[in-house]
Amino acid sequence: MNQTLEQLLNRRSIRNFTGESVKEDDLTLILKAAQQAPTSINGQQISLVVTRDKAKIKKIAEIAGGQPQVATADVFVTVVIDYNRADAAMKHAGQEMVISKSAEGIVVGSVDAGIAVNALQTAAESLGYGTTVIGGIRANPNAMIELLELPENTYPALGSTIGVIDTKIASAVKPRVPIESYAMYEKYDTQKVASGVLQYDTELRSWWDSIGLSDMPSYTAQTAQFYSNIYFPEVAKTLLSQGFKFSDEI
Amino acid sequence: MNQTLEQLLNRRSIRNFTGESVKEDDLTLILKAAQQAPTSINGQQISLVVTRDKAKIKKIAEIAGGQPQVATADVFVTVVIDYNRADAAMKHAGQEMVISKSAEGIVVGSVDAGIAVNALQTAAESLGYGTTVIGGIRANPNAMIELLELPENTYPALGSTIGVIDTKIASAVKPRVPIESYAMYEKYDTQKVASGVLQYDTELRSWWDSIGLSDMPSYTAQTAQFYSNIYFPEVAKTLLSQGFKFSDEI
C-alpha cells in the first residue's frame, strides 16, 4: 500500500467547497500533471480551458443544468478534444488533417479527455483539493463553445471542478458493483454482470440509507431514469457543426 | 510536492518488461483502484477483461498491429465500454436501455474508459509496474470482440499493458507542447496553439536526438503520418454491429 493507492481506493466526488482559493502554484502543478498523461500517438489532442472568472463559472454551472457544485467551485477546467492543434501541425507539414472526420477520432479524443481529467483530478486530490467530473456541459455544448470561443475541430468533452473541501459536510466512498462482475478474467461473463447488478442494487440502496439519503434511487432505478432517454440530445449535431464526422471513410 | 504528484509529473510509457509476474495481490489492488474511478451518473458503464493467458496476450499483440510491448507484458487489461450492465439493470426495472444508441453514449463511454485506464495505470505505477495505453486494439475491434466474447452493447475501447519494468533499458519523460498552449485561461487561443506547435516541433526533434533516436519523426511529421488517413477504419462499423448508434434521437 502507498499514498497514491490509498487515495485512489478512497476516491469520492466532492461537491461542497469552502469558497477559498486554489493556490496558483498548486493549479500550475495540477495542469502540468494533466498534460503529462498519455495521448494516442502523442497527438496531444487535448487542451484545457481554465476558468477562474466567477461570473463565467456561474454561467458554466447554468449550462451544466444549474449545478451548485459547479457554481461554488473556485476553478472550473474544461477538457477540450482538440484537433485544431493537429490541423496547425499538418498545415505546417502541407497535409490535410482528417482524424476529426472519423469515428476513431471521436472515440480517441473522448478517451484522451477521460485520461486527462483523471490525471488532473488525481493531482488535485493529492494536494488536498476536492473535484467532481462534470459531464453536464454536454447538455448544451454550443453554449460552452461560444463561452470558451472554441474553434473548428475542437469539442468541450467534459469538465472538472476544483475547490477547497468543506470538511464540515461529510462525504463517503460510494460502493461499486462486485469486483468480480467488473474485472473479469480472460473473457466477458454476462452471468456475472447480471447477478452483480442485482447484488449491487441492494447494496447501493443500503448505502444511501446508511448515510441518511433514503430518497436517492437504487442503481436500477437511477440507471432507468437516465438511460431510458437520450439525456444529452445535442452531442451528435454539435460534434458535426464543429467539423467532426462519425465515419470510417474520408 | 508529494509522491503522487511526482509520479504524475514523471509519467512515461514503459515498453520493456523483464517477463516477471505481476503479483496477484497487487493486481487486485490495481483493478479496485480502476473501479473506484468515477463514471457518469454512476452508471458504471465500464468493465475490464484481464488477460493473463500468455497465448491470448500474444494474440492481442497481433490484433494491435504486432506490438512486442504487448506480447511481452505480463498482464493485458482491456477496458470495455459496457452498456450491457445498464441493460441488465433496466430489464430488471422493466425499461428499455437507449444510451448505447446515442452519440452521447459513445462519447461518455469513451470518456469513462479513459478515466478508468488512467486510474488503473496510476495505481500500477505507484506499485512500481510499467504500463502503456494500447489503442491499437481498435485496429481490429471484431477480433477483440470474438477473443473476449463481448456481448451486444459492449465495445473494446482500449487496453493497458502491465509488467515489471526492465530497468536496464532507459526510458525518458517525453516533453509536451508548451503549457501555455495546452492550458489556456478563460478562453481558447488559436494563436498560442499554433505557435506552441512550431516551438514543440523543434523541441521534440531535439529530445529524440538527445536520447539517440534521430530516426523518430518530429511532431508535425508524426501527426501528418497518422492523421492524413483514418488509421483505424473499423471503428464506426464495429460500434454499429455491437448495437451502438451515433445519433441524438432514439
Coordinates of N, CA and C in Angstrom, one line a residue, chain A residues 48-78 134 137 140 143-150 159-161, chain B residues 184-189:
Chain A
L48 N -6.8 22.3 -22.4 CA -7.7 22.7 -21.2 C -8.0 24.2 -21.3
V49 N -9.2 24.5 -20.9 CA -9.5 25.9 -20.7 C -9.9 26.1 -19.2
V50 N -9.1 26.9 -18.6 CA -9.2 27.1 -17.1 C -10.0 28.3 -16.8
T51 N -11.1 28.1 -16.2 CA -12.0 29.3 -15.8 C -11.8 29.6 -14.4
R52 N -11.4 30.8 -14.1 CA -11.3 31.3 -12.7 C -12.3 32.5 -12.5
D53 N -12.7 33.1 -13.6 CA -13.6 34.2 -13.5 C -15.0 33.7 -12.9
K54 N -15.4 34.3 -11.8 CA -16.5 33.7 -11.0 C -17.8 33.9 -11.8
A55 N -17.9 34.9 -12.6 CA -19.2 35.1 -13.4 C -19.3 34.0 -14.4
K56 N -18.1 33.7 -15.0 CA -18.1 32.6 -16.1 C -18.3 31.3 -15.4
I57 N -17.8 31.0 -14.2 CA -18.1 29.8 -13.6 C -19.6 29.6 -13.3
K58 N -20.2 30.7 -12.9 CA -21.7 30.6 -12.7 C -22.4 30.4 -14.0
K59 N -21.9 30.9 -15.1 CA -22.5 30.7 -16.4 C -22.4 29.2 -16.7
I60 N -21.2 28.6 -16.5 CA -21.0 27.2 -16.8 C -21.9 26.3 -15.9
A61 N -22.1 26.7 -14.7 CA -23.0 26.0 -13.8 C -24.4 26.0 -14.3
E62 N -24.8 27.1 -14.9 CA -26.1 27.1 -15.6 C -26.2 26.2 -16.8
I63 N -25.1 26.3 -17.6 CA -25.1 25.5 -18.9 C -25.2 24.0 -18.5
A64 N -24.5 23.6 -17.4 CA -24.4 22.2 -17.0 C -25.7 21.8 -16.2
G65 N -26.7 22.6 -16.3 CA -28.0 22.2 -15.8 C -28.3 22.8 -14.4
G66 N -27.6 23.9 -14.0 CA -27.9 24.5 -12.8 C -27.3 23.8 -11.6
Q67 N -26.0 23.5 -11.6 CA -25.3 22.7 -10.6 C -24.6 23.6 -9.6
P68 N -25.1 23.6 -8.3 CA -24.5 24.4 -7.3 C -23.0 24.0 -7.1
Q69 N -22.7 22.7 -7.2 CA -21.3 22.2 -7.0 C -20.4 22.8 -8.0
V70 N -20.9 23.3 -9.2 CA -20.1 24.0 -10.2 C -20.0 25.5 -9.8
A71 N -21.1 26.0 -9.5 CA -21.2 27.5 -9.2 C -20.3 27.9 -8.0
T72 N -20.1 26.9 -7.0 CA -19.4 27.2 -5.8 C -17.9 26.8 -5.9
A73 N -17.5 26.2 -7.0 CA -16.1 25.8 -7.2 C -15.2 27.0 -7.4
D74 N -14.0 26.9 -7.0 CA -13.1 28.0 -7.2 C -12.5 28.0 -8.7
V75 N -12.3 26.8 -9.2 CA -11.8 26.7 -10.6 C -12.7 25.7 -11.3
F76 N -12.9 26.0 -12.6 CA -13.6 25.0 -13.5 C -12.6 24.8 -14.7
V77 N -12.3 23.5 -14.9 CA -11.4 23.2 -16.0 C -12.2 22.5 -17.1
T78 N -12.3 23.0 -18.3 CA -12.9 22.3 -19.4 C -11.9 21.5 -20.2
I134 N -17.6 16.8 -14.4 CA -18.8 17.4 -14.9 C -19.1 17.1 -16.4
I137 N -21.8 19.7 -19.1 CA -21.5 20.7 -20.1 C -22.0 20.2 -21.5
N140 N -25.5 21.3 -23.2 CA -25.6 22.4 -24.1 C -24.2 22.8 -24.7
A143 N -23.3 26.4 -26.1 CA -23.1 27.5 -25.1 C -21.7 27.4 -24.6
M144 N -21.1 26.3 -24.4 CA -19.7 26.2 -24.0 C -18.8 26.6 -25.1
I145 N -19.1 26.2 -26.3 CA -18.3 26.5 -27.5 C -18.2 28.0 -27.6
E146 N -19.4 28.7 -27.4 CA -19.4 30.2 -27.5 C -18.6 30.8 -26.4
L147 N -18.9 30.3 -25.2 CA -18.3 30.9 -24.0 C -16.8 30.8 -24.0
L148 N -16.2 29.7 -24.5 CA -14.8 29.5 -24.5 C -14.1 29.8 -25.8
E149 N -15.0 30.2 -26.8 CA -14.5 30.6 -28.1 C -13.7 29.4 -28.8
L150 N -14.4 28.3 -28.7 CA -13.7 27.1 -29.3 C -13.8 27.0 -30.8
G159 N -15.8 18.5 -18.0 CA -15.0 19.4 -17.2 C -14.8 18.8 -15.8
S160 N -14.1 19.6 -15.0 CA -13.8 19.2 -13.6 C -13.9 20.5 -12.8
T161 N -14.6 20.4 -11.6 CA -14.5 21.4 -10.6 C -13.2 21.2 -9.8
Chain B
M184 N -5.2 27.0 -21.3 CA -5.4 28.4 -21.6 C -6.4 28.9 -20.6
Y185 N -6.2 30.2 -20.2 CA -7.1 30.8 -19.2 C -8.3 31.5 -19.9
E186 N -9.5 31.2 -19.4 CA -10.7 31.8 -19.7 C -11.2 31.6 -21.1
K187 N -10.4 31.5 -22.1 CA -10.8 31.2 -23.5 C -9.7 30.5 -24.3
Y188 N -10.2 29.8 -25.3 CA -9.2 29.2 -26.2 C -8.5 30.2 -27.0
D189 N -7.2 29.9 -27.3 CA -6.4 30.9 -28.0 C -5.7 30.2 -29.2

